Short mmCIF file of C-alpha atoms and ligand atoms in Angstrom, two decimals:
data_model
loop_
_atom_site.label_atom_id
_atom_site.label_comp_id
_atom_site.label_asym_id
_atom_site.label_seq_id
_atom_site.Cartn_x
_atom_site.Cartn_y
_atom_site.Cartn_z
CA MET A 1 -58.38 -11.34 -36.78
CA SER A 2 -59.39 -14.45 -34.82
CA ALA A 3 -61.48 -14.36 -31.65
CA VAL A 4 -58.39 -15.29 -29.63
CA ASP A 5 -56.42 -12.40 -31.13
CA ASN A 6 -59.36 -10.16 -30.40
CA LEU A 7 -59.33 -11.11 -26.74
CA ALA A 8 -55.56 -10.82 -26.53
CA GLU A 9 -55.82 -7.40 -28.13
CA LYS A 10 -58.40 -6.34 -25.54
CA LYS A 11 -55.78 -7.05 -22.90
CA THR A 12 -53.61 -4.20 -24.15
CA PRO A 13 -54.67 -0.63 -23.43
CA THR A 14 -54.63 0.28 -27.13
CA ALA A 15 -58.09 -0.89 -28.14
CA VAL A 16 -58.99 -2.44 -31.48
CA LEU A 17 -60.22 0.32 -33.76
CA CYS A 18 -63.75 -0.54 -34.81
CA GLY A 19 -65.52 2.78 -35.28
CA PRO A 20 -64.96 6.50 -35.18
CA ASP A 21 -63.02 7.83 -32.22
CA THR A 22 -64.93 9.92 -29.71
CA GLY A 23 -64.62 13.69 -30.20
CA ILE A 24 -63.48 15.52 -27.09
CA ALA A 25 -62.44 19.05 -26.15
CA PHE A 26 -60.37 20.36 -23.26
CA VAL A 27 -61.49 23.31 -21.17
CA GLY A 28 -58.38 24.38 -19.26
CA CYS A 29 -54.93 24.17 -20.86
CA GLY A 30 -52.72 24.38 -17.77
CA TYR A 31 -50.21 22.09 -16.10
CA VAL A 32 -52.33 18.92 -16.05
CA ALA A 33 -53.61 19.31 -19.62
CA ASP A 34 -50.18 18.19 -20.87
CA PHE A 35 -50.53 14.94 -18.89
CA TYR A 36 -53.78 14.23 -20.73
CA ALA A 37 -52.45 15.26 -24.14
CA ALA A 38 -49.45 12.94 -23.77
CA THR A 39 -51.60 9.89 -23.06
CA LEU A 40 -54.44 10.52 -25.57
CA PRO A 41 -52.79 8.35 -28.27
CA ASN A 42 -53.31 5.32 -26.00
CA HIS A 43 -57.04 5.63 -26.59
CA ARG A 44 -59.79 6.11 -29.14
CA LEU A 45 -60.12 9.81 -28.42
CA ASN A 46 -59.98 12.62 -30.95
CA LEU A 47 -59.09 15.99 -29.45
CA ARG A 48 -61.11 18.41 -31.59
CA GLY A 49 -59.75 21.51 -29.86
CA VAL A 50 -59.10 23.34 -26.62
CA PHE A 51 -60.16 26.46 -24.76
CA ASP A 52 -58.74 28.36 -21.80
CA ALA A 53 -59.95 31.54 -20.14
CA ARG A 54 -56.38 32.79 -20.68
CA GLN A 55 -56.18 32.99 -24.44
CA GLU A 56 -52.37 33.05 -24.66
CA ARG A 57 -52.18 29.81 -22.65
CA ALA A 58 -54.68 28.14 -25.00
CA GLU A 59 -52.70 29.32 -28.02
CA THR A 60 -49.36 28.12 -26.64
CA PHE A 61 -50.90 24.75 -25.77
CA GLY A 62 -52.68 24.49 -29.15
CA ALA A 63 -49.47 25.30 -31.08
CA PHE A 64 -47.42 22.83 -29.02
CA HIS A 65 -49.87 19.94 -29.45
CA LYS A 66 -51.02 21.01 -32.94
CA VAL A 67 -54.70 21.23 -32.03
CA PRO A 68 -57.19 24.00 -32.83
CA VAL A 69 -58.12 26.61 -30.25
CA TYR A 70 -61.78 27.47 -29.72
CA PRO A 71 -62.56 31.17 -29.23
CA SER A 72 -64.98 30.50 -26.37
CA ILE A 73 -66.60 27.75 -24.35
CA GLU A 74 -69.80 28.45 -26.32
CA ALA A 75 -67.96 27.46 -29.49
CA ILE A 76 -67.19 24.06 -27.95
CA LEU A 77 -70.77 23.62 -26.83
CA ALA A 78 -72.01 24.47 -30.35
CA ASP A 79 -69.65 21.95 -31.98
CA ASP A 80 -71.57 18.71 -32.62
CA SER A 81 -68.34 16.77 -33.20
CA VAL A 82 -67.48 17.22 -29.51
CA GLU A 83 -69.23 14.59 -27.41
CA ILE A 84 -67.22 14.84 -24.19
CA VAL A 85 -65.84 17.97 -22.54
CA VAL A 86 -62.79 17.29 -20.39
CA ASN A 87 -62.83 19.84 -17.58
CA LEU A 88 -59.20 20.58 -16.69
CA THR A 89 -59.80 23.92 -15.00
CA ASN A 90 -58.85 24.82 -11.43
CA PRO A 91 -61.04 23.22 -8.73
CA SER A 92 -62.93 26.47 -8.07
CA SER A 93 -64.17 26.43 -11.70
CA HIS A 94 -65.09 22.74 -11.90
CA TYR A 95 -68.74 23.12 -10.94
CA ASP A 96 -69.56 26.07 -13.21
CA VAL A 97 -67.79 24.63 -16.25
CA SER A 98 -69.22 21.11 -15.82
CA ARG A 99 -72.71 22.46 -15.26
CA ARG A 100 -72.62 24.59 -18.41
CA CYS A 101 -71.44 21.65 -20.47
CA LEU A 102 -74.09 19.27 -19.11
CA GLU A 103 -76.78 21.88 -19.67
CA ALA A 104 -75.65 22.09 -23.30
CA GLY A 105 -75.99 18.30 -23.67
CA LYS A 106 -72.29 17.35 -23.48
CA HIS A 107 -70.93 14.41 -21.51
CA VAL A 108 -68.35 15.58 -18.96
CA TYR A 109 -65.13 14.15 -17.57
CA SER A 110 -63.90 16.38 -14.74
CA GLU A 111 -60.55 16.60 -13.04
CA LYS A 112 -60.88 16.09 -9.29
CA PRO A 113 -62.53 17.15 -7.13
CA LEU A 114 -65.89 16.92 -8.92
CA ALA A 115 -66.83 20.17 -7.13
CA LEU A 116 -65.76 22.00 -3.98
CA ARG A 117 -69.20 21.64 -2.33
CA LEU A 118 -71.27 18.51 -1.85
CA ASP A 119 -74.52 20.19 -2.95
CA HIS A 120 -72.79 21.27 -6.17
CA ALA A 121 -71.58 17.73 -6.83
CA SER A 122 -75.07 16.32 -6.14
CA ASP A 123 -76.51 18.93 -8.49
CA LEU A 124 -74.18 17.76 -11.29
CA LEU A 125 -75.13 14.14 -10.62
CA GLU A 126 -78.83 14.97 -10.76
CA LEU A 127 -78.44 17.06 -13.92
CA ALA A 128 -76.43 14.37 -15.72
CA SER A 129 -78.85 11.58 -14.83
CA ARG A 130 -81.92 13.68 -15.69
CA ARG A 131 -80.45 14.46 -19.11
CA GLY A 132 -79.09 10.95 -19.71
CA LEU A 133 -75.51 12.19 -19.93
CA GLY A 134 -72.28 10.60 -18.79
CA LEU A 135 -70.40 12.29 -15.93
CA SER A 136 -67.13 10.96 -14.57
CA SER A 137 -64.37 12.33 -12.42
CA ALA A 138 -60.64 11.84 -11.94
CA PRO A 139 -58.68 10.22 -10.46
CA CYS A 140 -58.71 7.28 -12.86
CA SER A 141 -55.95 5.36 -11.09
CA LEU A 142 -58.57 2.76 -10.08
CA LEU A 143 -58.39 1.66 -13.74
CA SER A 144 -54.63 1.05 -13.43
CA GLU A 145 -53.09 -2.40 -13.74
CA THR A 146 -51.92 -2.06 -10.13
CA ALA A 147 -55.32 -1.21 -8.61
CA GLN A 148 -57.10 -3.81 -10.74
CA SER A 149 -54.59 -6.46 -9.63
CA LEU A 150 -55.02 -5.55 -5.96
CA TRP A 151 -58.78 -5.77 -6.39
CA HIS A 152 -58.40 -9.12 -8.18
CA ALA A 153 -56.36 -10.45 -5.24
CA LEU A 154 -58.99 -9.25 -2.76
CA ARG A 155 -61.85 -10.83 -4.71
CA GLY A 156 -59.87 -14.05 -4.92
CA GLY A 157 -59.54 -14.17 -1.12
CA VAL A 158 -55.73 -14.08 -1.24
CA ILE A 159 -55.58 -12.41 2.20
CA GLY A 160 -58.93 -13.65 3.49
CA GLN A 161 -61.30 -11.18 5.11
CA PRO A 162 -59.83 -7.65 4.87
CA ARG A 163 -59.86 -5.76 8.19
CA LEU A 164 -57.58 -2.74 8.00
CA ALA A 165 -55.97 -0.50 5.37
CA TYR A 166 -53.18 2.08 5.67
CA ALA A 167 -53.04 4.58 2.83
CA GLU A 168 -50.25 7.16 2.73
CA LEU A 169 -50.18 10.09 0.36
CA ASP A 170 -47.39 12.28 1.67
CA ASP A 171 -45.98 14.20 -1.25
CA GLY A 172 -42.70 15.53 0.15
CA ALA A 173 -41.85 18.91 1.68
CA ILE A 174 -42.85 20.90 -1.38
CA HIS A 175 -42.00 24.24 0.28
CA GLN A 176 -38.36 23.06 0.39
CA MET A 177 -38.33 22.25 -3.34
CA PRO A 178 -37.92 24.67 -6.30
CA PHE A 179 -41.66 24.51 -7.01
CA GLN A 180 -41.67 28.01 -8.56
CA ASN A 181 -39.59 26.57 -11.43
CA TRP A 182 -41.74 23.54 -12.26
CA ILE A 183 -43.19 23.80 -15.74
CA SER A 184 -45.06 21.32 -17.93
CA ILE A 185 -43.82 20.28 -21.39
CA SER A 186 -45.85 23.01 -23.13
CA GLY A 187 -44.66 25.64 -20.65
CA ALA A 188 -47.46 25.91 -18.05
CA PRO A 189 -46.08 26.75 -14.59
CA TRP A 190 -47.14 24.51 -11.71
CA PRO A 191 -50.01 26.52 -10.15
CA TYR A 192 -48.58 26.56 -6.64
CA VAL A 193 -50.80 29.36 -5.29
CA ASP A 194 -53.91 27.41 -6.27
CA GLU A 195 -52.39 24.10 -5.09
CA PHE A 196 -51.49 25.50 -1.64
CA ARG A 197 -54.84 27.26 -1.29
CA THR A 198 -56.77 24.12 -2.23
CA GLY A 199 -54.49 21.90 -0.15
CA PRO A 200 -53.65 18.19 -0.15
CA ILE A 201 -56.97 17.04 1.37
CA MET A 202 -58.95 18.30 -1.65
CA GLU A 203 -56.13 17.64 -4.12
CA HIS A 204 -54.87 14.22 -3.05
CA ALA A 205 -57.06 12.35 -0.56
CA GLY A 206 -59.40 11.31 -3.37
CA TYR A 207 -56.79 9.05 -4.95
CA TYR A 208 -56.90 6.56 -2.12
CA VAL A 209 -60.52 7.22 -1.13
CA THR A 210 -61.43 6.06 -4.65
CA TRP A 211 -59.53 2.79 -4.19
CA LEU A 212 -60.79 2.21 -0.66
CA THR A 213 -64.45 2.71 -1.56
CA ALA A 214 -64.18 0.63 -4.73
CA PHE A 215 -62.64 -2.25 -2.77
CA PHE A 216 -64.56 -2.04 0.52
CA GLY A 217 -67.84 -0.33 -0.43
CA PRO A 218 -69.48 2.76 1.05
CA ALA A 219 -67.99 4.54 4.05
CA THR A 220 -70.15 5.41 7.04
CA ALA A 221 -68.03 7.83 9.11
CA VAL A 222 -64.82 9.85 9.08
CA THR A 223 -62.76 11.13 12.01
CA SER A 224 -59.85 13.36 11.11
CA TYR A 225 -57.15 15.74 12.24
CA ALA A 226 -55.77 18.40 9.88
CA GLY A 227 -53.26 21.15 10.51
CA LEU A 228 -51.29 23.86 8.78
CA LEU A 229 -47.70 23.05 9.77
CA VAL A 230 -45.92 25.45 7.38
CA PRO A 231 -48.18 28.53 7.41
CA ASP A 232 -45.75 30.83 5.59
CA ARG A 233 -45.44 28.73 2.44
CA LEU A 234 -47.17 31.52 0.44
CA ALA A 235 -45.64 34.46 2.35
CA GLY A 236 -45.24 37.49 0.10
CA VAL A 237 -47.10 35.78 -2.75
CA ASP A 238 -50.68 35.38 -1.62
CA PRO A 239 -52.43 37.21 1.22
CA GLY A 240 -54.85 34.37 1.99
CA PRO A 241 -53.89 31.47 4.28
CA PRO A 242 -52.98 28.18 2.62
CA ALA A 243 -55.17 25.17 3.35
CA PRO A 244 -53.99 22.57 5.91
CA ASP A 245 -50.83 20.85 4.69
CA PHE A 246 -51.22 17.68 6.76
CA ALA A 247 -54.22 15.49 7.49
CA CYS A 248 -54.80 12.08 8.95
CA ALA A 249 -58.22 10.42 8.93
CA VAL A 250 -59.79 7.20 10.08
CA ILE A 251 -62.52 6.05 7.71
CA GLU A 252 -65.13 3.49 8.78
CA PHE A 253 -66.79 1.32 6.14
CA ALA A 254 -70.18 -0.40 6.28
CA SER A 255 -68.34 -3.65 5.45
CA GLY A 256 -66.48 -3.37 8.78
CA VAL A 257 -63.10 -2.42 7.27
CA ILE A 258 -61.25 0.50 8.89
CA ALA A 259 -58.80 2.66 6.92
CA ARG A 260 -56.25 5.19 8.06
CA LEU A 261 -55.49 7.77 5.39
CA THR A 262 -52.67 10.31 5.64
CA CYS A 263 -51.96 13.06 3.16
CA GLY A 264 -49.76 16.11 3.23
CA THR A 265 -46.95 18.16 1.79
CA VAL A 266 -44.60 18.23 4.77
CA ALA A 267 -43.23 14.69 5.27
CA PRO A 268 -41.03 12.93 2.66
CA GLU A 269 -42.82 11.29 -0.24
CA ASN A 270 -44.65 8.13 0.79
CA HIS A 271 -47.43 6.78 -1.42
CA THR A 272 -47.66 3.31 0.06
CA PHE A 273 -50.82 1.26 0.54
CA THR A 274 -51.25 -1.74 2.81
CA ILE A 275 -54.29 -3.96 3.29
CA VAL A 276 -54.35 -6.33 6.24
CA GLY A 277 -56.59 -9.38 6.11
CA ASP A 278 -57.10 -12.47 8.26
CA GLU A 279 -54.85 -14.55 5.99
CA GLY A 280 -52.22 -12.05 4.91
CA VAL A 281 -51.17 -8.59 3.80
CA LEU A 282 -51.23 -6.93 0.38
CA SER A 283 -49.16 -3.87 -0.40
CA VAL A 284 -48.26 -1.41 -3.14
CA ASP A 285 -45.53 1.19 -2.98
CA ASP A 286 -47.03 3.91 -5.19
CA CYS A 287 -50.62 4.53 -6.27
CA TRP A 288 -49.34 7.14 -8.75
CA ASN A 289 -47.59 4.47 -10.82
CA PHE A 290 -50.08 2.52 -12.95
CA GLY A 291 -47.72 -0.47 -13.08
CA ALA A 292 -46.46 -0.52 -9.48
CA PRO A 293 -45.89 -4.11 -8.32
CA VAL A 294 -48.34 -5.69 -5.89
CA THR A 295 -46.74 -7.57 -3.02
CA VAL A 296 -48.36 -10.25 -0.88
CA ARG A 297 -47.38 -11.87 2.40
CA THR A 298 -49.58 -14.68 3.67
CA ARG A 299 -49.93 -16.40 7.04
CA ALA A 300 -46.95 -18.69 7.63
CA ASP A 301 -47.78 -22.38 8.22
CA SER A 302 -45.89 -22.48 11.45
CA ALA A 303 -45.21 -19.33 13.36
CA ARG A 304 -41.50 -19.76 14.07
CA ALA A 305 -41.22 -16.74 16.29
CA ARG A 306 -43.35 -13.97 17.67
CA HIS A 307 -42.73 -11.60 14.75
CA HIS A 308 -42.58 -14.20 11.96
CA TYR A 309 -46.23 -15.06 11.47
CA LEU A 310 -46.16 -13.99 7.80
CA THR A 311 -44.26 -15.41 4.82
CA GLY A 312 -41.67 -13.24 3.10
CA PRO A 313 -42.97 -10.83 0.45
CA ARG A 314 -43.88 -12.32 -2.93
CA THR A 315 -45.04 -10.57 -6.05
CA TYR A 316 -48.71 -10.93 -6.92
CA PRO A 317 -48.61 -10.84 -10.74
CA LEU A 318 -50.33 -7.90 -12.41
CA VAL A 319 -53.48 -9.03 -14.22
CA ARG A 320 -51.94 -7.65 -17.40
CA PRO A 321 -48.64 -5.89 -18.08
CA ALA A 322 -48.71 -2.10 -17.72
CA ASP A 323 -47.03 -1.60 -21.07
CA TYR A 324 -49.11 1.21 -22.53
CA PRO A 325 -46.85 3.10 -24.94
CA HIS A 326 -47.54 6.80 -24.38
CA ARG A 327 -46.49 7.93 -20.94
CA TYR A 328 -46.01 11.19 -19.09
CA THR A 329 -43.33 10.24 -16.64
CA ASP A 330 -41.99 13.71 -15.80
CA THR A 331 -43.98 13.57 -12.58
CA HIS A 332 -45.84 10.30 -12.20
CA ASP A 333 -46.38 7.32 -14.44
CA MET A 334 -50.10 7.55 -14.96
CA ASP A 335 -52.23 7.04 -18.08
CA PHE A 336 -54.29 10.16 -17.38
CA ALA A 337 -56.57 9.86 -20.42
CA ARG A 338 -57.73 6.35 -19.41
CA GLY A 339 -60.67 7.73 -17.41
CA VAL A 340 -61.83 9.82 -20.38
CA ALA A 341 -61.52 6.72 -22.57
CA ASP A 342 -63.65 4.74 -20.14
CA LEU A 343 -66.40 7.36 -20.32
CA ALA A 344 -66.03 7.49 -24.12
CA ALA A 345 -66.47 3.71 -24.41
CA SER A 346 -69.70 3.88 -22.42
CA VAL A 347 -70.91 6.83 -24.53
CA ARG A 348 -70.25 4.68 -27.65
CA GLY A 349 -72.31 1.90 -26.03
CA GLU A 350 -69.28 -0.40 -25.73
CA GLY A 351 -69.46 -1.07 -22.02
CA ARG A 352 -70.40 0.33 -18.70
CA GLN A 353 -68.90 3.44 -17.10
CA HIS A 354 -66.44 2.21 -14.46
CA LEU A 355 -65.98 5.56 -12.69
CA THR A 356 -69.54 6.56 -11.89
CA ALA A 357 -70.72 10.02 -10.90
CA GLU A 358 -72.56 8.58 -7.90
CA HIS A 359 -69.26 7.14 -6.67
CA ALA A 360 -67.47 10.46 -7.30
CA VAL A 361 -70.05 12.23 -5.10
CA HIS A 362 -69.46 9.67 -2.32
CA VAL A 363 -65.68 10.18 -2.62
CA LEU A 364 -66.17 13.94 -2.36
CA GLU A 365 -68.37 13.59 0.72
CA ILE A 366 -65.59 11.61 2.43
CA VAL A 367 -62.91 14.12 1.41
CA LEU A 368 -65.03 17.05 2.62
CA ALA A 369 -65.72 15.16 5.86
CA MET A 370 -61.94 14.85 6.37
CA ALA A 371 -61.69 18.63 6.27
CA ARG A 372 -64.85 19.22 8.30
CA SER A 373 -64.08 16.68 10.99
CA ALA A 374 -60.67 18.26 11.39
CA ALA A 375 -62.14 21.74 11.71
CA GLU A 376 -64.81 20.86 14.28
CA PRO A 377 -63.39 18.24 15.32
CA ALA A 378 -65.91 15.44 15.24
CA ARG A 379 -66.77 12.05 13.90
CA VAL A 380 -68.64 12.95 10.72
CA ARG A 381 -71.32 10.61 9.43
CA ILE A 382 -71.32 9.85 5.70
CA ASP A 383 -74.81 9.78 4.18
CA SER A 384 -74.31 9.13 0.48
CA THR A 385 -73.79 5.71 -1.02
CA PHE A 386 -73.20 4.19 -4.45
CA ALA A 387 -73.89 1.04 -6.45
CA PRO A 388 -70.89 -1.33 -6.40
CA LEU A 389 -68.30 -0.52 -9.04
CA ALA A 390 -67.28 -3.12 -11.60
CA PRO A 391 -63.69 -4.17 -12.27
CA GLN A 392 -62.29 -3.86 -15.77
CA ASP A 393 -63.20 -6.80 -18.07
CA TRP A 394 -59.52 -7.64 -18.50
CA ALA A 395 -59.14 -8.02 -14.72
CA THR A 396 -61.92 -10.56 -14.23
CA ASP A 397 -61.50 -14.32 -13.95
CA GLN A 398 -64.34 -14.71 -16.45
CA PHE A 399 -62.25 -12.88 -19.03
CA GLU A 400 -59.29 -15.17 -18.27
CA ALA A 401 -61.56 -18.22 -18.53
CA ASP A 402 -62.85 -17.02 -21.92
CA VAL A 403 -59.30 -16.63 -23.20
CA VAL A 404 -58.35 -20.13 -22.02
CA ALA A 405 -61.54 -21.65 -23.46
CA LEU A 406 -60.99 -20.01 -26.83
CA ARG A 407 -57.37 -21.13 -26.95
CA SER A 408 -58.06 -24.79 -26.16
N1 LIG B 501 -50.87 20.14 -11.34
C1 LIG B 501 -50.87 18.83 -11.16
O1 LIG B 501 -49.81 18.21 -10.97
C2 LIG B 501 -52.17 18.08 -11.21
C3 LIG B 501 -52.13 16.68 -11.21
C4 LIG B 501 -53.33 15.97 -11.25
C5 LIG B 501 -54.51 16.66 -11.29
N2 LIG B 501 -54.54 18.03 -11.26
C6 LIG B 501 -55.84 18.70 -11.30
O2 LIG B 501 -56.01 19.30 -12.58
C7 LIG B 501 -56.83 20.47 -12.47
C8 LIG B 501 -56.11 21.62 -13.13
O3 LIG B 501 -54.87 21.79 -12.48
P1 LIG B 501 -53.64 22.45 -13.22
O4 LIG B 501 -52.47 22.09 -12.41
O5 LIG B 501 -53.64 22.13 -14.68
O6 LIG B 501 -53.98 24.01 -13.03
P2 LIG B 501 -53.50 25.23 -13.94
O7 LIG B 501 -53.77 26.46 -13.16
O8 LIG B 501 -52.12 24.99 -14.44
O9 LIG B 501 -54.47 25.15 -15.20
C9 LIG B 501 -55.84 25.38 -15.11
C10 LIG B 501 -56.24 26.19 -16.33
O10 LIG B 501 -57.66 26.34 -16.31
C11 LIG B 501 -57.97 27.65 -16.78
N3 LIG B 501 -59.31 28.00 -16.30
C12 LIG B 501 -59.70 28.22 -15.02
N4 LIG B 501 -61.02 28.49 -14.97
C13 LIG B 501 -61.47 28.44 -16.25
C14 LIG B 501 -62.73 28.63 -16.87
N5 LIG B 501 -63.82 28.91 -16.13
N6 LIG B 501 -62.83 28.50 -18.20
C15 LIG B 501 -61.73 28.21 -18.95
N7 LIG B 501 -60.49 28.03 -18.43
C16 LIG B 501 -60.37 28.15 -17.10
C17 LIG B 501 -56.87 28.52 -16.21
O11 LIG B 501 -56.73 29.71 -16.96
C18 LIG B 501 -55.66 27.60 -16.32
O12 LIG B 501 -54.91 27.79 -17.51
C19 LIG B 501 -57.11 20.64 -10.98
O13 LIG B 501 -58.36 20.09 -10.70
C20 LIG B 501 -56.02 19.81 -10.31
O14 LIG B 501 -56.47 19.28 -9.07
C21 LIG B 501 -53.39 18.74 -11.26
#
């Protein structure tokens, strides 16, 4: 294979096979585990086996996906062929499971949130760095073609200096939908009690906080309102109150950018993202679609009328096509295993980790501040920070320049 072919190949999500795949194991075989299983073939990942505290769930999942079931978490930790544990348990178990795995010398990829408490997340970060282990957290949608293209446009100055972002993550009035009947392809019911108890701030705000912080750097303060608008959504099912089902926050960034972030499960689905800069506006209609088009409107040469100071919308081309073959489109079109693959590549020494643990801790601090500010209410200062994240190689101009140079 020529060098040009090699580079072209790197531009597709299915990497060139050049060594053994990384051995991974799932802890947690519920609803989201099917999303990961469906997208594993896109990557150099070898699922050695799975474990769930509910044995029958693990066995159903193992039989469906034809993977072995471990009898215990200790059995995973004792298996040298497993390098990364993928923690797909419920949020309340994330800290304990991740900690045990790191203590046993395993790299960890955790579903979000990294933990439910900031001190727990910081503890995981400290443990991983002390032991020289990789630790990464979902969401991995920052690695999507859409997010990488947005970031490329921002770096290229397409809209000039960014000033303001609007991020919407309303997920529809779930209490008016037949959510009790939702099941994954291997038969796991959607865990609505846990979802409603954890709430959309902890479950969903992180998707856009990850993008915002990657693009605009560390946040310095959060002011938020949160409320429980449909308090009886678990009536007769769970005695405890659900978490707030609506939140709206203003996030201030050290770079001067201001973002408004809304999330909830009351208003109709709206996953749109808009960034306003001095020279134009960038937008995306769904952060849960890895190949969602990016639209740009720039400052019109002559402002013909008061409301026509921008050109009509044009498509900003994706930096590469989002044509990965294995998809899980029942809910959202996301390549869930891409974050695990990113950690695996860094564990194999093939590149840096793009979703760092330090960044995941910062994201969690912002998400927790959204909840805290709403409860107090107050403007909550954000103390943590993180080293700037790197874009994917295939989304950099240097990569494009290398391809052109090699072709000429
Ligand atoms: N449900 C979704 O649509 C969705 C989408 C994206 C991300 N997520 C995230 O994925 C994670 C899991 O969610 P889910 O929907 O799959 O939940 P789920 O309840 O369907 O599955 C979680 C599984 O983890 C197991 N588990 C819990 N604690 C454990 C422990 N200590 N050891 C071993 N197994 C344990 C449970 O028995 C359960 O089978 C959450 O962090 C959630 O935020 C969920």
